[in-house]
C-alpha angles and dihedrals in degrees: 000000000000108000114211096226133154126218115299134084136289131191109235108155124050126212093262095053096041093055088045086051088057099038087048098055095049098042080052095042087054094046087050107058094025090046073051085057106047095054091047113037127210118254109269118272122233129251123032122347095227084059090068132058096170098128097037095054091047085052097050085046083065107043086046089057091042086058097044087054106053081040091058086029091058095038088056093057089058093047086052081060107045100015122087118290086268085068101058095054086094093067107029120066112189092208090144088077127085096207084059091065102037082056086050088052092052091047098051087048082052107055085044084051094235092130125060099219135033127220129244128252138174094192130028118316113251081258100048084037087055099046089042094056098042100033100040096021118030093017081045102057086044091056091045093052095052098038090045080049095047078049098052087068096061095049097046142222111331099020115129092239084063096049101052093038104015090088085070102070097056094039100051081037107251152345106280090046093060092041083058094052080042093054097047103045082067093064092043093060094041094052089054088045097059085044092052097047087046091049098046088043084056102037082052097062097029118036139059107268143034118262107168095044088049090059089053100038097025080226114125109205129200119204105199124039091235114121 
């Protein structure tokens, strides 16, 4: 919600949301162009084979980000419970309440300026909020419980990676259905990356407050002293 606050400085993010921020871009970052990879191979090399490991270490590059991502993913569900109430924007949605969606509406006017003058926030905008819950958090675990299932397969029956995903393949109906959910799901999110870089680039220079600096300090600043 909109919060009525003058110029100053108020502290939003806190360390362990700001490293996870961070972690979190370049794991995706990583999953993005070698999941790109890995459903488009590289022409093969010359020589021997057993002279070249290309593919496999683009692969382990994957499944190490992979890694690196449900780790942070799971360690930010634990900071939304003991962190400060910004941090648990990533996990909460008011969409119970009708001033949530007359601010999303101004937001929306006002990314397709359309409005004069922004609103001020400490923590995310209704829109930001929105994106944030169904792209990193909803559109994440999605992305966890196919890629953990494409990597069941690897691993084999009995493996704890197939009992706790394995469940997935025969549910959605089989492999290649789920490597296609997989697949697009990447697209989804870097789609919403590029949109996100190009929107904080913007709110930076427009509106009336930081927000990349804010993801680096954990400070929000307000340039003018109007509500």
């Amino acid at each position: 919600m909109q919060t009525e606050i003058n110029s100053g400085a108020v502290y939003v993010y806190e360390a362990p949301v700001r490293i996870w921020h961070w972690v979190n871009a370049l794991s995706i970052t990583l999953l993005a162009v070698t999941g790109y990879l890995v459903a488009n191979p590289l022409p093969s090399m010359s020589g021997e084979a057993s002279d070249h490991f290309l593919m496999g270490y683009i692969r382990f590059v994957h499944f190490a980000s992979a890694y690196i991502f449900a780790v942070g993913f799971l360690g930010r569900i634990y900071w939304s419970l003991v962190g400060n109430r910004h941090a648990r924007q990533l996990f909460t949605l008011p969409i119970h309440r009708l001033q949530f969606w007359k601010e999303l509406l101004h937001e929306v006017r006002w990314y397709a300026f359309l409005e004069k003058e922004p609103k001020k926030y400490v923590g995310h905008n209704p829109l930001a909020h929105l994106f944030m819950v169904a792209i990193i958090t909803v559109g994440g675990l999605l992305m966890l419980l196919t890629g953990f299932a494409l990597y069941a397969e690897q691993t084999g029956k009995g493996s704890w990676q197939d009992s706790l995903f394995g469940w997935l393949i025969p549910l959605v109906g089989q492999s290649q259905d789920v490597r296609l959910w997989h697949h697009w799901g990447m697209w989804v999110i870097v789609v919403f990356v590029m949109l996100h870089v190009y929107v904080a680039i913007r709110e930076d220079i427009v509106s009336r407050q930081s927000l990349i600096s804010t993801m680096i300090s954990g400070w929000r600043t307000f340039k003018d002293d109007r509500p």
